[in-house]
Amino acid sequence: MPDRVALRAWILSQGEELLTGRTVDTNAAFLAGALTDLGLRVLGASTAGDRLDDIRDVILAAAARADVVICTGGLGPTGDDLTAAAVSAAFDRPLALDPVALDEIRARYAGLARVMPESNQKQALLPHGSLRISNPVGTAPGFMLTADTGARLYFLPGVPREMRRMWEDSVRPSIQSCSTLRPPRRHVFQVMGLGESQLQDLLGSTVARYPGIELGFRARIPENDVKLVAEEGTPGFELCRDEVRALLGRHCFSEEEGKGLAAVIGDALLARAERLAVAESCTGGLVADLCVSEAGSSRWFERGWITYSNRSKQEELGVTESCLTTHGAVSIECVREMAAGARKVSGVQWAVAISGVAGPGGGSASRPVGMVCFAVDGPSGAHARTLHFGDRGRAQVRRFAAATALEMLRRQLLRIE
Ligand code: ATP
């Protein structure tokens, strides 16, 4: 394989549904990240529909430009699954039955107590000279071949779950084994409460003092990832990372990729052997969903209420009639009573309450769309605040509110002001 530092990659996606917008190309996004993390330089990506000539052309163009090509899709049993035939045409490699691939497909059907339909035999036809890539979670096997240009081409099914598993099990080890890659050094800070432009203003000049270290952002709304990336061995990486950490301060909630706010809260609660209850109005269960999406959350998540109506706030949480008539359901006073009620009824140490105007209707001069009230009630007392997210659409207001509630809880739990 050519020079390891400059190993170039190209991503191909196949499927008419990608060109019509019916399917979003998440495979390309996943592979772009995975290849970059491995230390390859992704030069580009192309998509072909269900025409054999088009598929053949994009394969040939990619093989001419890159050292590693990864193609997903078009390996199914139906007539519009043309990838193997296109490879055959591109490199003049006749298709031949791979008996092991056929056995694997049959075994997969047998495992599901079904007989393999005849049409699936097509999936065991692989271009001459290619190496089969087993698919442990689906029927379509993948394959790999080396083109005359020296490019290594990997063909995987389009189903994301199958593609990812085969990437992990076979493709990544194969790429790693045939070249000494130097994955870039990276460090990620997960941040709440600062937008991209604020982050750029806060960190830009500091990181610019370190040549070779790149500052990047990924908005996950409302969270943001701040990334430092550099070639392995770039001097000053640790110093730069420490400076950025100090500048971000309390806004950074995690430096572990994949460990989100709810997981951080779970750890903090577990460390204190305490539990959480949530009382939600406008977020309608989003906070509870974020919590129970964490494996092992039963050890710290107690229960949640969706108290949408005034009656449910009173019946379930003991919110008083006078509070609702005097201050309204979207008020600091109401969320304080909701949180206190949730704590009392559940008997746990912590409760979070949220009530707001998600929009698009229902706003008023005193309670505009996007206004949300939060309360966190815990062993050290109750804290409440109102925030205005603006009229940014119902879904976003709700997402902002759910993440903000968790962030408020994190700060109380970790005693961060
Ligand atoms: P199968 O044997 O399941 O048919 P295949 O290799 O033929 O596998 P496709 O038929 O191309 O795969 O795609 C199967 C499904 O996988 C699509 O309907 C789509 O939902 C999903 N899919 C395909 N390509 C992509 C992609 N690039 N990104 C995200 N999803 C995809």
Short mmCIF file of C-alpha atoms and ligand atoms in Angstrom, two decimals:
data_model
loop_
_atom_site.label_atom_id
_atom_site.label_comp_id
_atom_site.label_asym_id
_atom_site.label_seq_id
_atom_site.Cartn_x
_atom_site.Cartn_y
_atom_site.Cartn_z
CA MET A 1 0.00 0.00 0.00
CA PRO A 2 1.21 3.56 -0.66
CA ASP A 3 2.59 5.98 1.92
CA ARG A 4 0.76 5.46 5.17
CA VAL A 5 0.42 9.10 6.13
CA ALA A 6 -1.28 10.01 2.89
CA LEU A 7 -3.62 7.02 2.69
CA ARG A 8 -6.61 8.31 0.77
CA ALA A 9 -10.16 7.04 1.07
CA TRP A 10 -13.32 7.38 -1.01
CA ILE A 11 -16.85 6.51 0.07
CA LEU A 12 -19.47 5.19 -2.34
CA SER A 13 -23.15 4.82 -1.59
CA GLN A 14 -25.48 2.89 -3.84
CA GLY A 15 -29.25 3.02 -3.97
CA GLU A 16 -31.91 4.92 -5.86
CA GLU A 17 -33.59 5.88 -2.58
CA LEU A 18 -30.51 7.94 -1.66
CA LEU A 19 -30.90 10.01 -4.82
CA THR A 20 -34.58 10.65 -4.30
CA GLY A 21 -34.10 11.77 -0.72
CA ARG A 22 -36.16 8.97 0.76
CA THR A 23 -33.14 7.63 2.65
CA VAL A 24 -30.57 9.84 4.35
CA ASP A 25 -27.03 8.63 3.71
CA THR A 26 -26.02 7.91 7.29
CA ASN A 27 -23.61 5.21 6.10
CA ALA A 28 -21.39 7.80 4.40
CA ALA A 29 -21.41 9.97 7.52
CA PHE A 30 -20.49 7.03 9.73
CA LEU A 31 -17.72 5.87 7.40
CA ALA A 32 -16.32 9.38 6.97
CA GLY A 33 -15.91 9.63 10.74
CA ALA A 34 -14.59 6.10 11.16
CA LEU A 35 -12.01 6.44 8.36
CA THR A 36 -10.85 9.83 9.61
CA ASP A 37 -10.50 8.49 13.15
CA LEU A 38 -8.37 5.69 11.75
CA GLY A 39 -5.99 8.18 10.18
CA LEU A 40 -7.10 8.09 6.54
CA ARG A 41 -7.82 11.20 4.53
CA VAL A 42 -11.29 11.02 3.01
CA LEU A 43 -11.01 12.66 -0.41
CA GLY A 44 -14.66 12.46 -1.34
CA ALA A 45 -17.88 10.52 -1.58
CA SER A 46 -20.20 9.66 -4.44
CA THR A 47 -23.64 8.20 -4.82
CA ALA A 48 -25.06 6.10 -7.63
CA GLY A 49 -28.65 5.05 -8.27
CA ASP A 50 -29.83 1.71 -9.57
CA ARG A 51 -28.18 1.84 -13.03
CA LEU A 52 -25.36 -0.57 -13.61
CA ASP A 53 -23.31 1.78 -15.81
CA ASP A 54 -23.47 4.56 -13.22
CA ILE A 55 -22.39 2.22 -10.43
CA ARG A 56 -19.53 0.91 -12.57
CA ASP A 57 -18.37 4.45 -13.39
CA VAL A 58 -18.29 5.67 -9.78
CA ILE A 59 -16.42 2.54 -8.71
CA LEU A 60 -13.79 3.04 -11.43
CA ALA A 61 -13.42 6.74 -10.65
CA ALA A 62 -12.99 6.05 -6.93
CA ALA A 63 -10.47 3.25 -7.54
CA ALA A 64 -8.42 5.64 -9.70
CA ARG A 65 -8.24 8.31 -7.01
CA ALA A 66 -8.10 6.58 -3.63
CA ASP A 67 -6.15 3.84 -1.86
CA VAL A 68 -9.17 2.58 0.06
CA VAL A 69 -12.73 2.59 -1.29
CA ILE A 70 -15.72 1.61 0.80
CA CYS A 71 -19.02 1.04 -0.97
CA THR A 72 -22.32 0.32 0.77
CA GLY A 73 -25.60 -0.92 -0.66
CA GLY A 74 -26.85 -2.95 -3.59
CA LEU A 75 -25.89 -6.39 -2.29
CA GLY A 76 -29.43 -7.65 -1.75
CA PRO A 77 -31.21 -10.47 -3.59
CA THR A 78 -33.46 -8.38 -5.83
CA GLY A 79 -33.02 -7.27 -9.43
CA ASP A 80 -32.12 -3.69 -8.47
CA ASP A 81 -29.20 -4.87 -6.32
CA LEU A 82 -26.47 -4.46 -8.91
CA THR A 83 -23.24 -3.78 -7.07
CA ALA A 84 -21.58 -7.18 -7.63
CA ALA A 85 -22.49 -7.06 -11.32
CA ALA A 86 -21.12 -3.52 -11.59
CA VAL A 87 -17.83 -4.59 -9.98
CA SER A 88 -17.69 -7.51 -12.37
CA ALA A 89 -18.14 -5.13 -15.31
CA ALA A 90 -15.68 -2.55 -13.95
CA PHE A 91 -12.77 -4.91 -13.41
CA ASP A 92 -13.66 -7.65 -15.86
CA ARG A 93 -14.08 -10.23 -13.11
CA PRO A 94 -16.83 -12.74 -13.83
CA LEU A 95 -19.19 -13.54 -11.00
CA ALA A 96 -18.75 -16.96 -9.48
CA LEU A 97 -20.65 -18.81 -6.79
CA ASP A 98 -18.86 -18.66 -3.44
CA PRO A 99 -19.91 -21.91 -1.71
CA VAL A 100 -19.00 -20.68 1.78
CA ALA A 101 -21.07 -17.53 1.27
CA LEU A 102 -23.99 -19.70 0.13
CA ASP A 103 -23.62 -21.92 3.21
CA GLU A 104 -23.60 -18.85 5.45
CA ILE A 105 -26.78 -17.48 3.86
CA ARG A 106 -28.49 -20.90 4.18
CA ALA A 107 -27.36 -21.17 7.81
CA ARG A 108 -28.77 -17.74 8.54
CA TYR A 109 -32.18 -18.80 7.21
CA ALA A 110 -31.97 -22.12 9.05
CA GLY A 111 -31.26 -20.20 12.28
CA LEU A 112 -34.55 -18.36 11.74
CA ALA A 113 -36.29 -21.71 11.02
CA ARG A 114 -36.84 -20.69 7.40
CA VAL A 115 -35.83 -22.09 4.04
CA MET A 116 -33.64 -19.82 1.92
CA PRO A 117 -35.59 -18.40 -1.04
CA GLU A 118 -33.97 -19.16 -4.40
CA SER A 119 -33.40 -15.46 -5.06
CA ASN A 120 -30.92 -15.25 -2.18
CA GLN A 121 -28.52 -17.51 -4.05
CA LYS A 122 -27.64 -14.40 -6.08
CA GLN A 123 -26.01 -12.90 -2.99
CA ALA A 124 -23.39 -15.65 -3.01
CA LEU A 125 -22.19 -14.66 -6.50
CA LEU A 126 -18.98 -12.74 -5.92
CA PRO A 127 -16.57 -11.22 -8.46
CA HIS A 128 -13.69 -13.55 -9.33
CA GLY A 129 -10.65 -12.93 -7.13
CA SER A 130 -12.53 -11.16 -4.38
CA LEU A 131 -12.44 -12.13 -0.72
CA ARG A 132 -15.73 -12.75 1.05
CA ILE A 133 -16.56 -10.60 4.09
CA SER A 134 -18.91 -12.50 6.38
CA ASN A 135 -22.08 -10.83 7.57
CA PRO A 136 -22.90 -12.08 11.09
CA VAL A 137 -26.14 -10.10 11.34
CA GLY A 138 -27.75 -10.36 7.89
CA THR A 139 -27.89 -12.37 4.69
CA ALA A 140 -25.85 -10.25 2.27
CA PRO A 141 -22.16 -11.11 2.43
CA GLY A 142 -19.69 -8.37 1.56
CA PHE A 143 -16.49 -8.73 -0.40
CA MET A 144 -13.13 -7.08 -0.92
CA LEU A 145 -10.91 -6.91 -3.94
CA THR A 146 -7.74 -5.17 -4.97
CA ALA A 147 -7.93 -3.22 -8.23
CA ASP A 148 -5.10 -2.96 -10.77
CA THR A 149 -4.50 0.55 -9.43
CA GLY A 150 -3.60 -1.03 -6.08
CA ALA A 151 -6.75 0.39 -4.48
CA ARG A 152 -8.43 -1.86 -1.96
CA LEU A 153 -12.20 -1.86 -2.42
CA TYR A 154 -14.61 -3.05 0.25
CA PHE A 155 -18.27 -3.73 -0.57
CA LEU A 156 -20.76 -3.88 2.28
CA PRO A 157 -24.57 -4.13 2.56
CA GLY A 158 -26.56 -0.91 2.83
CA VAL A 159 -28.40 -1.80 6.04
CA PRO A 160 -26.62 0.40 8.59
CA ARG A 161 -26.56 -2.16 11.40
CA GLU A 162 -25.01 -4.81 9.14
CA MET A 163 -22.56 -2.36 7.59
CA ARG A 164 -21.33 -1.15 11.00
CA ARG A 165 -20.86 -4.63 12.36
CA MET A 166 -18.87 -5.67 9.28
CA TRP A 167 -16.82 -2.49 9.49
CA GLU A 168 -15.91 -3.30 13.10
CA ASP A 169 -15.34 -7.04 12.62
CA SER A 170 -13.61 -7.13 9.25
CA VAL A 171 -12.98 -3.92 7.35
CA ARG A 172 -11.28 -1.83 9.98
CA PRO A 173 -8.91 -4.67 11.02
CA SER A 174 -8.16 -5.31 7.34
CA ILE A 175 -7.24 -1.68 6.68
CA GLN A 176 -5.18 -1.54 9.86
CA SER A 177 -3.32 -4.75 9.08
CA CYS A 178 -2.09 -3.69 5.66
CA SER A 179 -0.68 -0.32 6.58
CA THR A 180 0.79 1.42 9.59
CA LEU A 181 -1.75 4.16 10.13
CA ARG A 182 -1.25 7.06 12.41
CA PRO A 183 -4.65 8.01 13.75
CA PRO A 184 -4.76 11.69 14.60
CA ARG A 185 -4.66 12.70 18.23
CA ARG A 186 -8.02 14.08 19.30
CA HIS A 187 -9.69 15.32 22.41
CA VAL A 188 -13.39 16.14 22.72
CA PHE A 189 -15.08 18.41 25.24
CA GLN A 190 -18.87 18.19 25.45
CA VAL A 191 -20.30 21.58 26.27
CA MET A 192 -23.67 23.03 27.27
CA GLY A 193 -24.70 26.66 27.25
CA LEU A 194 -22.30 28.05 24.64
CA GLY A 195 -23.00 28.30 20.92
CA GLU A 196 -20.44 27.82 18.16
CA SER A 197 -19.63 31.49 17.70
CA GLN A 198 -19.20 32.00 21.44
CA LEU A 199 -16.91 28.98 21.54
CA GLN A 200 -14.90 30.30 18.61
CA ASP A 201 -14.49 33.66 20.35
CA LEU A 202 -13.58 32.00 23.63
CA LEU A 203 -11.07 29.47 22.30
CA GLY A 204 -9.95 30.56 18.82
CA SER A 205 -6.96 32.73 19.74
CA THR A 206 -5.71 30.26 22.38
CA VAL A 207 -5.70 27.28 20.02
CA ALA A 208 -4.19 29.39 17.23
CA ARG A 209 -1.05 29.74 19.38
CA TYR A 210 -0.44 25.99 18.91
CA PRO A 211 0.61 25.26 15.33
CA GLY A 212 -0.72 21.98 13.97
CA ILE A 213 -3.65 21.77 16.37
CA GLU A 214 -7.02 22.20 14.77
CA LEU A 215 -10.09 23.45 16.62
CA GLY A 216 -13.43 22.05 15.47
CA PHE A 217 -17.04 22.13 16.60
CA ARG A 218 -20.00 19.86 16.18
CA ALA A 219 -23.36 21.24 17.14
CA ARG A 220 -25.65 18.63 18.61
CA ILE A 221 -28.19 21.26 19.65
CA PRO A 222 -28.29 22.32 22.37
CA GLU A 223 -25.04 20.60 23.29
CA ASN A 224 -21.84 21.30 21.40
CA ASP A 225 -18.72 19.23 20.91
CA VAL A 226 -15.41 21.08 20.94
CA LYS A 227 -12.70 19.05 19.22
CA LEU A 228 -8.95 19.40 19.23
CA VAL A 229 -7.29 17.40 16.46
CA ALA A 230 -3.61 17.11 15.61
CA GLU A 231 -1.19 14.68 14.06
CA GLU A 232 0.28 12.27 16.59
CA GLY A 233 3.38 13.81 18.15
CA THR A 234 2.32 17.45 17.64
CA PRO A 235 4.03 19.40 20.43
CA GLY A 236 1.91 21.20 23.00
CA PHE A 237 -1.20 19.06 22.66
CA GLU A 238 -1.60 18.52 26.42
CA LEU A 239 -0.91 22.17 27.20
CA CYS A 240 -3.45 23.31 24.64
CA ARG A 241 -6.00 20.80 25.97
CA ASP A 242 -5.49 22.08 29.54
CA GLU A 243 -5.88 25.69 28.47
CA VAL A 244 -9.11 24.89 26.63
CA ARG A 245 -10.38 22.95 29.64
CA ALA A 246 -9.76 25.94 31.90
CA LEU A 247 -11.49 28.32 29.49
CA LEU A 248 -14.56 26.10 29.16
CA GLY A 249 -14.78 25.64 32.92
CA ARG A 250 -18.25 24.71 34.17
CA HIS A 251 -19.68 24.67 30.63
CA CYS A 252 -17.93 21.37 29.89
CA PHE A 253 -19.86 18.40 31.25
CA SER A 254 -17.90 15.51 29.73
CA GLU A 255 -14.57 14.76 28.11
CA GLU A 256 -15.56 11.24 27.17
CA GLU A 257 -16.99 10.73 23.70
CA GLY A 258 -20.40 9.12 23.83
CA LYS A 259 -20.90 10.00 27.49
CA GLY A 260 -23.71 12.53 27.53
CA LEU A 261 -25.36 14.65 30.18
CA ALA A 262 -27.69 11.93 31.44
CA ALA A 263 -24.78 9.52 31.90
CA VAL A 264 -22.81 12.14 33.83
CA ILE A 265 -25.83 12.73 36.06
CA GLY A 266 -26.27 8.99 36.54
CA ASP A 267 -22.66 8.68 37.71
CA ALA A 268 -23.05 11.58 40.12
CA LEU A 269 -26.25 10.15 41.59
CA LEU A 270 -24.75 6.68 41.92
CA ALA A 271 -21.70 8.10 43.66
CA ARG A 272 -24.03 9.66 46.23
CA ALA A 273 -26.39 6.68 46.33
CA GLU A 274 -29.28 9.02 45.51
CA ARG A 275 -32.17 8.85 43.06
CA LEU A 276 -34.07 11.12 40.71
CA ALA A 277 -37.71 11.79 39.90
CA VAL A 278 -38.87 14.09 37.09
CA ALA A 279 -42.10 16.06 36.67
CA GLU A 280 -42.55 17.25 33.10
CA SER A 281 -45.09 19.40 31.37
CA CYS A 282 -43.96 20.84 28.00
CA THR A 283 -41.13 18.30 27.53
CA GLY A 284 -43.70 15.48 27.72
CA GLY A 285 -41.31 12.78 28.88
CA LEU A 286 -38.17 13.86 27.01
CA VAL A 287 -36.15 14.19 30.22
CA ALA A 288 -37.26 10.78 31.41
CA ASP A 289 -36.42 9.39 27.97
CA LEU A 290 -32.90 10.84 28.11
CA CYS A 291 -32.44 9.25 31.53
CA VAL A 292 -33.75 5.78 30.75
CA SER A 293 -31.81 5.69 27.47
CA GLU A 294 -28.75 5.18 29.68
CA ALA A 295 -28.00 1.54 30.41
CA GLY A 296 -28.27 0.87 34.13
CA SER A 297 -30.49 3.88 34.79
CA SER A 298 -32.76 1.82 37.05
CA ARG A 299 -30.07 2.24 39.69
CA TRP A 300 -30.63 6.00 39.85
CA PHE A 301 -33.84 6.91 37.99
CA GLU A 302 -36.92 6.51 40.17
CA ARG A 303 -39.94 7.67 38.14
CA GLY A 304 -41.38 10.41 36.00
CA TRP A 305 -44.70 12.20 35.54
CA ILE A 306 -46.07 13.91 32.47
CA THR A 307 -48.37 16.35 34.18
CA TYR A 308 -49.62 18.29 31.20
CA SER A 309 -52.95 19.54 32.50
CA ASN A 310 -53.41 21.74 35.54
CA ARG A 311 -55.57 19.00 37.06
CA SER A 312 -52.76 16.45 36.80
CA LYS A 313 -50.29 18.87 38.36
CA GLN A 314 -52.66 19.18 41.31
CA GLU A 315 -53.71 15.53 41.56
CA GLU A 316 -50.34 13.90 41.02
CA LEU A 317 -47.95 16.44 42.49
CA GLY A 318 -50.03 18.49 44.90
CA VAL A 319 -49.65 21.80 43.08
CA THR A 320 -52.01 24.21 44.82
CA GLU A 321 -55.03 25.85 43.25
CA SER A 322 -53.86 29.24 44.51
CA CYS A 323 -50.47 28.82 42.82
CA LEU A 324 -52.11 28.04 39.49
CA THR A 325 -54.62 30.88 39.68
CA THR A 326 -52.15 33.44 40.99
CA HIS A 327 -49.06 32.58 38.96
CA GLY A 328 -50.18 30.19 36.20
CA ALA A 329 -48.80 26.80 35.16
CA VAL A 330 -45.77 28.34 33.45
CA SER A 331 -44.22 30.02 36.44
CA ILE A 332 -41.32 29.66 38.83
CA GLU A 333 -43.82 29.11 41.63
CA CYS A 334 -45.54 26.25 39.80
CA VAL A 335 -42.33 24.37 38.91
CA ARG A 336 -41.15 24.76 42.51
CA GLU A 337 -44.36 23.12 43.70
CA MET A 338 -44.11 20.43 41.00
CA ALA A 339 -40.54 19.54 42.03
CA ALA A 340 -41.37 19.57 45.74
CA GLY A 341 -44.41 17.35 45.08
CA ALA A 342 -42.39 14.93 42.93
CA ARG A 343 -39.78 14.62 45.65
CA LYS A 344 -42.38 14.11 48.34
CA VAL A 345 -44.50 11.55 46.49
CA SER A 346 -41.53 9.55 45.20
CA GLY A 347 -39.54 9.79 48.41
CA VAL A 348 -36.26 10.30 46.56
CA GLN A 349 -33.55 12.90 47.10
CA TRP A 350 -33.77 14.77 43.80
CA ALA A 351 -36.58 16.04 41.58
CA VAL A 352 -36.60 18.14 38.44
CA ALA A 353 -39.66 19.97 37.13
CA ILE A 354 -40.27 21.71 33.81
CA SER A 355 -43.18 23.80 32.55
CA GLY A 356 -43.12 26.08 29.51
CA VAL A 357 -44.67 27.36 26.32
CA ALA A 358 -43.36 25.17 23.46
CA GLY A 359 -45.41 26.95 20.79
CA PRO A 360 -46.18 27.68 18.08
CA GLY A 361 -49.42 28.93 19.71
CA GLY A 362 -50.22 29.66 23.32
CA GLY A 363 -47.79 32.52 23.84
CA SER A 364 -48.66 35.87 25.40
CA ALA A 365 -46.80 39.09 26.20
CA SER A 366 -45.98 37.89 29.69
CA ARG A 367 -45.40 34.27 28.67
CA PRO A 368 -43.97 34.26 25.14
CA VAL A 369 -43.39 31.13 23.09
CA GLY A 370 -40.09 29.58 24.16
CA MET A 371 -40.38 30.61 27.80
CA VAL A 372 -39.65 27.66 30.08
CA CYS A 373 -39.48 27.44 33.88
CA PHE A 374 -37.26 24.91 35.63
CA ALA A 375 -36.87 23.76 39.20
CA VAL A 376 -34.40 21.37 40.79
CA ASP A 377 -35.24 20.26 44.29
CA GLY A 378 -32.56 18.42 46.23
CA PRO A 379 -30.97 17.90 49.63
CA SER A 380 -29.48 21.40 49.60
CA GLY A 381 -32.74 23.13 48.74
CA ALA A 382 -34.66 24.17 45.67
CA HIS A 383 -33.35 26.21 42.74
CA ALA A 384 -35.60 27.57 40.05
CA ARG A 385 -35.15 29.74 36.99
CA THR A 386 -36.86 30.87 33.83
CA LEU A 387 -35.22 30.81 30.42
CA HIS A 388 -36.32 32.11 27.05
CA PHE A 389 -35.43 29.91 24.09
CA GLY A 390 -37.36 32.02 21.60
CA ASP A 391 -39.79 30.85 18.95
CA ARG A 392 -37.46 28.28 17.39
CA GLY A 393 -40.07 25.63 16.71
CA ARG A 394 -41.85 23.30 19.08
CA ALA A 395 -39.40 20.40 18.73
CA GLN A 396 -36.34 22.53 19.43
CA VAL A 397 -37.87 24.35 22.39
CA ARG A 398 -38.66 20.97 23.93
CA ARG A 399 -35.17 19.60 23.26
CA PHE A 400 -33.51 22.72 24.65
CA ALA A 401 -35.73 22.52 27.71
CA ALA A 402 -34.97 18.85 28.37
CA ALA A 403 -31.21 19.33 28.06
CA THR A 404 -31.30 22.50 30.16
CA ALA A 405 -33.17 20.70 32.93
CA LEU A 406 -30.48 18.04 33.03
CA GLU A 407 -27.74 20.67 32.97
CA MET A 408 -29.34 22.49 35.93
CA LEU A 409 -29.48 19.21 37.81
CA ARG A 410 -25.83 18.46 36.97
CA ARG A 411 -24.75 21.80 38.37
CA GLN A 412 -26.69 21.25 41.57
CA LEU A 413 -25.40 17.72 41.97
CA LEU A 414 -21.80 18.73 41.41
CA ARG A 415 -22.25 21.99 43.27
CA ILE A 416 -21.22 24.06 40.28
CA GLU A 417 -22.49 27.63 40.27
P1 ATP B 1 -30.24 -6.03 1.66
O1 ATP B 1 -29.76 -7.42 1.54
O2 ATP B 1 -30.86 -5.80 2.99
O3 ATP B 1 -31.15 -5.60 0.52
P2 ATP B 1 -28.39 -4.21 0.43
O4 ATP B 1 -26.92 -4.21 0.40
O5 ATP B 1 -29.06 -4.50 -0.87
O6 ATP B 1 -28.91 -5.12 1.59
P3 ATP B 1 -29.87 -1.86 0.14
O7 ATP B 1 -30.98 -2.66 -0.46
O8 ATP B 1 -29.10 -0.97 -0.75
O9 ATP B 1 -28.85 -2.81 0.88
O10 ATP B 1 -30.40 -1.06 1.37
C1 ATP B 1 -31.16 -1.71 2.37
C2 ATP B 1 -31.69 -0.65 3.32
O11 ATP B 1 -30.59 -0.11 4.05
C3 ATP B 1 -32.32 0.55 2.63
O12 ATP B 1 -33.70 0.41 2.42
C4 ATP B 1 -32.06 1.68 3.56
O13 ATP B 1 -33.07 1.73 4.55
C5 ATP B 1 -30.75 1.29 4.20
N1 ATP B 1 -29.64 1.97 3.54
C6 ATP B 1 -29.06 1.66 2.37
N2 ATP B 1 -28.05 2.48 2.09
C7 ATP B 1 -27.98 3.36 3.10
C8 ATP B 1 -27.15 4.47 3.40
N3 ATP B 1 -26.17 4.84 2.58
N4 ATP B 1 -27.36 5.15 4.56
C9 ATP B 1 -28.36 4.77 5.38
N5 ATP B 1 -29.18 3.73 5.16
C10 ATP B 1 -29.01 3.03 4.04
#
